[in-house]
mmCIF file of C-alpha atoms in Angstrom:
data_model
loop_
_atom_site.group_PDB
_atom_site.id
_atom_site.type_symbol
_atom_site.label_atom_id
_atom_site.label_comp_id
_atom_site.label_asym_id
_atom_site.label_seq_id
_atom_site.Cartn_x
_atom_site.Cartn_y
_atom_site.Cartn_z
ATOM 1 C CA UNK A 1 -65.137 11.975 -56.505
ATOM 2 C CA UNK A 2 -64.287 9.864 -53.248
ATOM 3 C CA UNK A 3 -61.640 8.817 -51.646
ATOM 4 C CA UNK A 4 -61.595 4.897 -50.398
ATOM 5 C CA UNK A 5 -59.188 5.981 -47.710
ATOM 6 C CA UNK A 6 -59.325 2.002 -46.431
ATOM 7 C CA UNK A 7 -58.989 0.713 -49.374
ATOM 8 C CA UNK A 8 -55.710 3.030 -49.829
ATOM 9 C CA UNK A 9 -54.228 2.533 -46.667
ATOM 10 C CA UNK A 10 -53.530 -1.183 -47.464
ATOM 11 C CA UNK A 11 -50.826 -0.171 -49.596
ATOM 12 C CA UNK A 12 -48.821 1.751 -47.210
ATOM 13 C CA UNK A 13 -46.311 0.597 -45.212
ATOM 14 C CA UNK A 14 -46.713 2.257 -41.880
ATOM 15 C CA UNK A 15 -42.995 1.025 -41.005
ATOM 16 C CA UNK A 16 -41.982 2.891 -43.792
ATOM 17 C CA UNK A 17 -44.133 6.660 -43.925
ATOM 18 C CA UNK A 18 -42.592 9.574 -45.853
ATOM 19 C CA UNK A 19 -44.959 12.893 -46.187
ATOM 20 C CA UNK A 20 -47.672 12.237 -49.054
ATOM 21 C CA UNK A 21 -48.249 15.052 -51.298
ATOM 22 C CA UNK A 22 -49.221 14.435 -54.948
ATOM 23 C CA UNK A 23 -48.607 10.748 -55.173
ATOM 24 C CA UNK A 24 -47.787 8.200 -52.181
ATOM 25 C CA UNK A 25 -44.563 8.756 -50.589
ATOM 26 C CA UNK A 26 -43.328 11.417 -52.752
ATOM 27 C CA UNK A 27 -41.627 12.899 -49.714
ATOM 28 C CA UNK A 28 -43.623 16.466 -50.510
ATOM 29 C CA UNK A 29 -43.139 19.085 -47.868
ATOM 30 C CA UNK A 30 -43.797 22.691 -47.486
ATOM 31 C CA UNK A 31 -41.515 24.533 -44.687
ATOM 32 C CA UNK A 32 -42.242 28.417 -43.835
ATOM 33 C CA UNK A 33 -40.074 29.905 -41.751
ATOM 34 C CA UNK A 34 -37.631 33.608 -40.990
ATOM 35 C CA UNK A 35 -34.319 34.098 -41.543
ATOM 36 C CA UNK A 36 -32.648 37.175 -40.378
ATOM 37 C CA UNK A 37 -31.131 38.146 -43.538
ATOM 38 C CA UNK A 38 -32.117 40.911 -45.729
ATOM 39 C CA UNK A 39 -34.640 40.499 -48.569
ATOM 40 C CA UNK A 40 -33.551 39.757 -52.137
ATOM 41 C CA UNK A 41 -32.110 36.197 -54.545
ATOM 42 C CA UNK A 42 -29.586 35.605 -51.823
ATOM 43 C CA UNK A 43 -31.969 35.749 -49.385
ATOM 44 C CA UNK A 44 -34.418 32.839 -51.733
ATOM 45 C CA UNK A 45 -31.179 31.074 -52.260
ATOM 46 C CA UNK A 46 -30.204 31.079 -48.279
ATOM 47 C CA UNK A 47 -33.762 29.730 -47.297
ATOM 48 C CA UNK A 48 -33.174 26.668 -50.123
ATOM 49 C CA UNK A 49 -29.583 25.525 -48.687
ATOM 50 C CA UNK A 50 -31.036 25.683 -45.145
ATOM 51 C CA UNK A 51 -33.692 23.369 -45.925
ATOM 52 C CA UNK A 52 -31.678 21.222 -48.146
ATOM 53 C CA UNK A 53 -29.166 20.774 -45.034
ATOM 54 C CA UNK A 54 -32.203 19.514 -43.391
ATOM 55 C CA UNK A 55 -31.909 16.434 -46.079
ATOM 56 C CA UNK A 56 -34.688 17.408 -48.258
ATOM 57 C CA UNK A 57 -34.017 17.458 -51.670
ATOM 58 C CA UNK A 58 -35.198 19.628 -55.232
ATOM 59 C CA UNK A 59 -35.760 22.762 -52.404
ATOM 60 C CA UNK A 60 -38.044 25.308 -54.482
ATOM 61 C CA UNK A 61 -38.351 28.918 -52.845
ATOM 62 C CA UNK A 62 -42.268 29.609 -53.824
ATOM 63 C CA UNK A 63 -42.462 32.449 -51.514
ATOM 64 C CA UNK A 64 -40.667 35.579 -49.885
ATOM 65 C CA UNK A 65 -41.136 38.809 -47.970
ATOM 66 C CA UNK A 66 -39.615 41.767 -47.050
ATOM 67 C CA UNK A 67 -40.347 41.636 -42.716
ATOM 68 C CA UNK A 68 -38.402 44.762 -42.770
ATOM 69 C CA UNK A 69 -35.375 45.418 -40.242
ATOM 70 C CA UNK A 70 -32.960 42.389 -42.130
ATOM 71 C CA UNK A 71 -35.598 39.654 -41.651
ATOM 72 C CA UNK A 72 -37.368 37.739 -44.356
ATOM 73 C CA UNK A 73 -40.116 35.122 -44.427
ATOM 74 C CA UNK A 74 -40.076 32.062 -46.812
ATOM 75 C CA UNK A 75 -42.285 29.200 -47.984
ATOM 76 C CA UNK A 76 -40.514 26.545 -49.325
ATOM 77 C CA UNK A 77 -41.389 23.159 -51.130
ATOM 78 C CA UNK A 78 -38.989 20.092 -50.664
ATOM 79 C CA UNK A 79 -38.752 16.101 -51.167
ATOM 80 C CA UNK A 80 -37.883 14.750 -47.975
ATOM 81 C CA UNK A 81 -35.918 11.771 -48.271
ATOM 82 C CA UNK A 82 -36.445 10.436 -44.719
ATOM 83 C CA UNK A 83 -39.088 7.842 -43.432
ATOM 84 C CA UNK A 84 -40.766 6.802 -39.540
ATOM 85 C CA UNK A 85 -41.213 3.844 -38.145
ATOM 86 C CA UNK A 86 -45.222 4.380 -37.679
ATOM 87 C CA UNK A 87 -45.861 1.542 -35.836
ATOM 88 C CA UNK A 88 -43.173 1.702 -32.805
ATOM 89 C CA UNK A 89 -44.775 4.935 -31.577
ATOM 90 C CA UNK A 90 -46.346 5.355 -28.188
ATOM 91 C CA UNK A 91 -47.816 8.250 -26.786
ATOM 92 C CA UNK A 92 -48.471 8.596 -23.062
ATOM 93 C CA UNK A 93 -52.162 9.207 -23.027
ATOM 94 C CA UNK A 94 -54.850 9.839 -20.435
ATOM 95 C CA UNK A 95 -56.520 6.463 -19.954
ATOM 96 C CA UNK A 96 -60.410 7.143 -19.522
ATOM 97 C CA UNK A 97 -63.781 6.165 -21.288
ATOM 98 C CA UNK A 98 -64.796 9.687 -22.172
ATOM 99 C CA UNK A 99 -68.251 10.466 -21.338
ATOM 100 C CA UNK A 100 -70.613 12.932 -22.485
ATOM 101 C CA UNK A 101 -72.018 16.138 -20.509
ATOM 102 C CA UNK A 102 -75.640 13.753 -19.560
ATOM 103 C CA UNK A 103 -73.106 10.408 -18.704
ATOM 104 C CA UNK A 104 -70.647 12.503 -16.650
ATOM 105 C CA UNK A 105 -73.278 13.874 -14.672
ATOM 106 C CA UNK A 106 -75.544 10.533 -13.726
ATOM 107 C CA UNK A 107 -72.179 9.024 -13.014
ATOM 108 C CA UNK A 108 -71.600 11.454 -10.143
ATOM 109 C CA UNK A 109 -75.068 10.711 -8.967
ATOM 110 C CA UNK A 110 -74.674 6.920 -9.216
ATOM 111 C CA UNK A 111 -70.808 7.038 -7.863
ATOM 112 C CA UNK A 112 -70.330 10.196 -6.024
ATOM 113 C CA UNK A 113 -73.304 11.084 -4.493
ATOM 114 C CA UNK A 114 -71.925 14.850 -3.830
ATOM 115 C CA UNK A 115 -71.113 17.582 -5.526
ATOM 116 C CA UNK A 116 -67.939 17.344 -7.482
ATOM 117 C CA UNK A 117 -65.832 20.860 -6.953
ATOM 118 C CA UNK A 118 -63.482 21.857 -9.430
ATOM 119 C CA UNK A 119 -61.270 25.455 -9.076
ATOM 120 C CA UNK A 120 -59.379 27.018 -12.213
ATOM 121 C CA UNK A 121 -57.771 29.873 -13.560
ATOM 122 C CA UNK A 122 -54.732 30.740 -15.747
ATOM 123 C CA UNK A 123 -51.744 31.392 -13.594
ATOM 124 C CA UNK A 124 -48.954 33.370 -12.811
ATOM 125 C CA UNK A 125 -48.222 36.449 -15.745
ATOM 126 C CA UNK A 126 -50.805 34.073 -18.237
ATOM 127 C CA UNK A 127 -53.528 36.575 -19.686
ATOM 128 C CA UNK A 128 -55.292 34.504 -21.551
ATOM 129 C CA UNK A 129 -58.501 32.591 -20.616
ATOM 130 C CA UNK A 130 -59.637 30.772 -24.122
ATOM 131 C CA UNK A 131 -58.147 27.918 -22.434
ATOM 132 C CA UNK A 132 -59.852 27.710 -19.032
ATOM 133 C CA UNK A 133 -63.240 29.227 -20.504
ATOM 134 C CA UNK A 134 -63.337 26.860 -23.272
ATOM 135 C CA UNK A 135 -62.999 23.717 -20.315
ATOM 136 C CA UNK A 136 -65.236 25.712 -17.302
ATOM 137 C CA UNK A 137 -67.498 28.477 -18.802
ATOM 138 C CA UNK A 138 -71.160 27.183 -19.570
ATOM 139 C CA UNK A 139 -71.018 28.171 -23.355
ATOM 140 C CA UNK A 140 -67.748 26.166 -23.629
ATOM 141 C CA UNK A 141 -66.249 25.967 -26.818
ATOM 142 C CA UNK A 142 -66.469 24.289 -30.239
ATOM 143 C CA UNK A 143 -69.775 22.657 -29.341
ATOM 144 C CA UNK A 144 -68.605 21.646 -26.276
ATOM 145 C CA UNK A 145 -70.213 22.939 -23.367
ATOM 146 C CA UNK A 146 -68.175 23.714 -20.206
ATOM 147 C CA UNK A 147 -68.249 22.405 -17.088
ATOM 148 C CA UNK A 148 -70.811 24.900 -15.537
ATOM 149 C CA UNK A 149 -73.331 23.571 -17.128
ATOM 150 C CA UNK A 150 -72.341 19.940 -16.179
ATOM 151 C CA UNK A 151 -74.774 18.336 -13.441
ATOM 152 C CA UNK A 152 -73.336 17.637 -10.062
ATOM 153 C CA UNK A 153 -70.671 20.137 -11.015
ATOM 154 C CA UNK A 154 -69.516 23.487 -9.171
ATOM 155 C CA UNK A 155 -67.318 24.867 -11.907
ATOM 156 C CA UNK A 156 -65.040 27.995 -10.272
ATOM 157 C CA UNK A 157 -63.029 29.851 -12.954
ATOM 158 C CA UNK A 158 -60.846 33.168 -11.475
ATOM 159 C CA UNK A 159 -59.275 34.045 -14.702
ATOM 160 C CA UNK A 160 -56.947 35.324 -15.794
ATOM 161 C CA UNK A 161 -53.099 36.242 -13.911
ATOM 162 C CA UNK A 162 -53.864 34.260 -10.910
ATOM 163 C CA UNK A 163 -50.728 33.502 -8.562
ATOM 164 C CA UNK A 164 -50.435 29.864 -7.679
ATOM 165 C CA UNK A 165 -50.870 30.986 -4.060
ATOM 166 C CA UNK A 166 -54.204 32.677 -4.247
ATOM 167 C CA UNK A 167 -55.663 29.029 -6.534
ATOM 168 C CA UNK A 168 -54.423 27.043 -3.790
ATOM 169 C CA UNK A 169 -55.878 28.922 -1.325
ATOM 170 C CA UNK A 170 -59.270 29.229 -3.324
ATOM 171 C CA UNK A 171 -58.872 25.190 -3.317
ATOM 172 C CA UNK A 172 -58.864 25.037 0.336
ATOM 173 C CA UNK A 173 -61.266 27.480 0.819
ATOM 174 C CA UNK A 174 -64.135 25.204 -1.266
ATOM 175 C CA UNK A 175 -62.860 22.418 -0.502
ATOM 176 C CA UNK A 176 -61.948 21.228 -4.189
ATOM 177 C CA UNK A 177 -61.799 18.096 -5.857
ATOM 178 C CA UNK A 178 -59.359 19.213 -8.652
ATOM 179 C CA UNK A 179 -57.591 21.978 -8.994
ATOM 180 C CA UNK A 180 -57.110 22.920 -12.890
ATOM 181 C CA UNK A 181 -54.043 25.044 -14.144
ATOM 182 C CA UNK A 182 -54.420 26.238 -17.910
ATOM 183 C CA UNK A 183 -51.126 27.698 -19.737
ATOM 184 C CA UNK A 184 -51.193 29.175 -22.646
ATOM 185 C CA UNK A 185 -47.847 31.310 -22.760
ATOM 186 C CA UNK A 186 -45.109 28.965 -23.419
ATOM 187 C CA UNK A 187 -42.243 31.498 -24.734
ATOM 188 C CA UNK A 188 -38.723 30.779 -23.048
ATOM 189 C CA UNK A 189 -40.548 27.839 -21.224
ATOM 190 C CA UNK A 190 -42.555 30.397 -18.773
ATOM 191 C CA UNK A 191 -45.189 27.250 -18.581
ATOM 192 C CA UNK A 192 -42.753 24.999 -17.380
ATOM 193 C CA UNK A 193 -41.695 27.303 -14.356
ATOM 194 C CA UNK A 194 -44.846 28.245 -13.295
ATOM 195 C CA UNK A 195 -46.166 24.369 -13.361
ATOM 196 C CA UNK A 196 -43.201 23.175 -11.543
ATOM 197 C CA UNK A 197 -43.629 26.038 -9.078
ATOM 198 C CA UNK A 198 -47.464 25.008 -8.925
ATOM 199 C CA UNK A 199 -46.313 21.456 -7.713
ATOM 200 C CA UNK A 200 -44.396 22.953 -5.184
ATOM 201 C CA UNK A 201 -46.962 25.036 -3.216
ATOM 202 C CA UNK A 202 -49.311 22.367 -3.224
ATOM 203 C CA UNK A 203 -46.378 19.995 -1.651
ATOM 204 C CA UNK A 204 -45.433 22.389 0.975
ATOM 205 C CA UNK A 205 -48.980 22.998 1.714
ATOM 206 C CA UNK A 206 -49.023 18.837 2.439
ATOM 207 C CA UNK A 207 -52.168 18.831 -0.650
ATOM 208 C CA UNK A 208 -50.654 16.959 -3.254
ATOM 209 C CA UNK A 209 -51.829 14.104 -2.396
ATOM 210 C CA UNK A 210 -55.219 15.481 -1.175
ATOM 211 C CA UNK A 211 -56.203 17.110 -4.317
ATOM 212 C CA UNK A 212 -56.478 16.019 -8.107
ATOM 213 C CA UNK A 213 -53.799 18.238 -10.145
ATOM 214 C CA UNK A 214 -54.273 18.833 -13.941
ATOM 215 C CA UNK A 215 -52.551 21.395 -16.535
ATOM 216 C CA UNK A 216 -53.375 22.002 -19.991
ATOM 217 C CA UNK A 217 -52.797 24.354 -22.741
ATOM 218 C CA UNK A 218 -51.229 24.077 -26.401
ATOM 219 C CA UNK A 219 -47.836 22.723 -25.473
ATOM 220 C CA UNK A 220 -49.266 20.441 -22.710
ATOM 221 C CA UNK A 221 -49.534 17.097 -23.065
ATOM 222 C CA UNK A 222 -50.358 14.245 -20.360
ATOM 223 C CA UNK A 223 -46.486 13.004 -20.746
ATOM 224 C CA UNK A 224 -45.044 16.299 -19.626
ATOM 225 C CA UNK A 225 -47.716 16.874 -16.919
ATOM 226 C CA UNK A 226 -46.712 13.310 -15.568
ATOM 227 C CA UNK A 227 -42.889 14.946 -15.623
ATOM 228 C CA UNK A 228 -43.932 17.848 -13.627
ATOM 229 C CA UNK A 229 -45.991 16.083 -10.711
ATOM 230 C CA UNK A 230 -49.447 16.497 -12.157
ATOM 231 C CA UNK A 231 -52.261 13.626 -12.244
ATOM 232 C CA UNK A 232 -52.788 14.476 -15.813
ATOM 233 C CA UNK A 233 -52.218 16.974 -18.847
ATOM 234 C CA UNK A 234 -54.924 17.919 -21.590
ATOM 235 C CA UNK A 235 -53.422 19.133 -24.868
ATOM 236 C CA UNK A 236 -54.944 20.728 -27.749
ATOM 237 C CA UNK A 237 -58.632 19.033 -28.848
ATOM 238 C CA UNK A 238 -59.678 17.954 -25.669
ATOM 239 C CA UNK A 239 -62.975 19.721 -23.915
ATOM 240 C CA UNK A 240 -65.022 19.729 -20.869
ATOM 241 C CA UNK A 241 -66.145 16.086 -20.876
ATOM 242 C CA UNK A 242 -62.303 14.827 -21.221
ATOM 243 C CA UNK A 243 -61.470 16.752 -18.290
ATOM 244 C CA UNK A 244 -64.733 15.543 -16.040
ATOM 245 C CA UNK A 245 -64.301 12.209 -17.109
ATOM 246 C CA UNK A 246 -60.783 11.492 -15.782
ATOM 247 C CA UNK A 247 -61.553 13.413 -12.428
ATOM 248 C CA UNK A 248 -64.945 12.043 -11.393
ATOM 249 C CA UNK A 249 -63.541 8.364 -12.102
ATOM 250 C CA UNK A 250 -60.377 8.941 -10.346
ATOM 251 C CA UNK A 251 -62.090 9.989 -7.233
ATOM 252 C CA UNK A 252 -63.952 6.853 -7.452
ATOM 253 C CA UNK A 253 -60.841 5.274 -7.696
ATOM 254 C CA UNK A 254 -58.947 6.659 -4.996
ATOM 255 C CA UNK A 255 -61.548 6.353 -3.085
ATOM 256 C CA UNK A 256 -62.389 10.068 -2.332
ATOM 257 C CA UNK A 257 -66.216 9.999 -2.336
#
């Protein structure tokens, strides 16, 4: 059996969107969540009048468990009763024709004529690298290959816990293009300090307007990069050739060839 998904979407009004679950608008949701109360009934009932506060009705506690120490973890099922006005949103986006790995690289050749030089790393107490290696190792990620392999690319990835002061100076030192800052600790906003700190170097180091500036990571998006002083931001489901793209055009653009 198929779906016409087309054919469906004519009879929706996208002014009007609840969350579908068995039938059109039906306002289904699932919520799973901790409360730190001890397990047992009271606990199932607790869960159901939070999420019925929320303004979903019918609440249905499908799921518990014991997390030990007073804490217990729910799923619940819910009607919400509320509806979004699809077509009034916006989302600040990065505005590029994305090419491909091949494009990206005869477009250097054609535009550039240099090598394009791009330093990364994950900085400040971040220990994680799936988001820097997924955007600059050569095996990439996903089926995306990184920028390594990318023609008329030098690709630098330093890792992991990398102070702001030591990419900066590794951006000097080659003489970068763009300068790449992946977060993907966010607790207690840690990402937003050590950005905003980022933004700060390179302004006291008079670079900021010398050198492209781009964050990503999970809770990264091109709005809040904007926000923070950075060219652009790359969220979650964007790869190597998102990333080249916007840099190799902007330097035409600004003029930096």
């Amino acid at each position: 059996m198929t779906c016409n998904c087309n054919t469906a979407n004519n009879n929706i009004d996208l002014t009007k969107v609840k969350p579908y679950g068995d039938t059109l608008n039906d306002g289904q949701m699932e919520f799973a969540f901790t409360l730190p109360v001890p397990y047992g009934d009271e606990a199932s009932e607790a869960a159901k009048n939070y999420v019925k506060q929320m303004g979903v009705n019918e609440p249905a506690c499908v799921y518990s468990k014991d997390m030990g120490g007073g804490f217990t973890f729910f799923i619940v099922y819910g009607k919400a009763q509320h509806t979004i006005d699809y077509t009034t949103i916006k989302v600040p986006k990065v505005d590029v024709e994305i090419m491909d790995r091949v494009e990206c690289g005869e477009y250097i050749e054609q535009n550039i004529k240099r090598e394009v030089v791009m330093v990364g790393a994950s900085t400040g107490t971040d220990a994680h690298t799936v988001g820097i290696d997924a955007i600059m190792n050569m095996k990439g990620f996903h089926g995306h290959f990184g920028l390594e392999r990318f023609k008329n690319v030098k690709a630098i990835n330093m890792g992991s816990q990398v102070p702001n002061e030591e990419l900066i100076a590794k951006a000097i030192e080659v003489k970068a293009d763009a300068i790449l800052v992946s977060q993907t600790v966010t607790q207690k906003d840690v990402h937003i300090q050590n950005l905003t700190n980022m933004v700060e170097l390179m302004e006291a180091e008079g670079l900021r307007d010398k050198v492209l500036l781009i964050c990503g990571g999970p809770r990264v998006s091109h709005e809040l990069a904007q926000e923070l002083g950075y060219d652009a931001g790359f969220g979650p489901h964007t790869y190597a050739e998102h990333v080249a793209s916007y840099v190799i055009t902007e330097i035409v653009k600004r003029g930096r060839i």
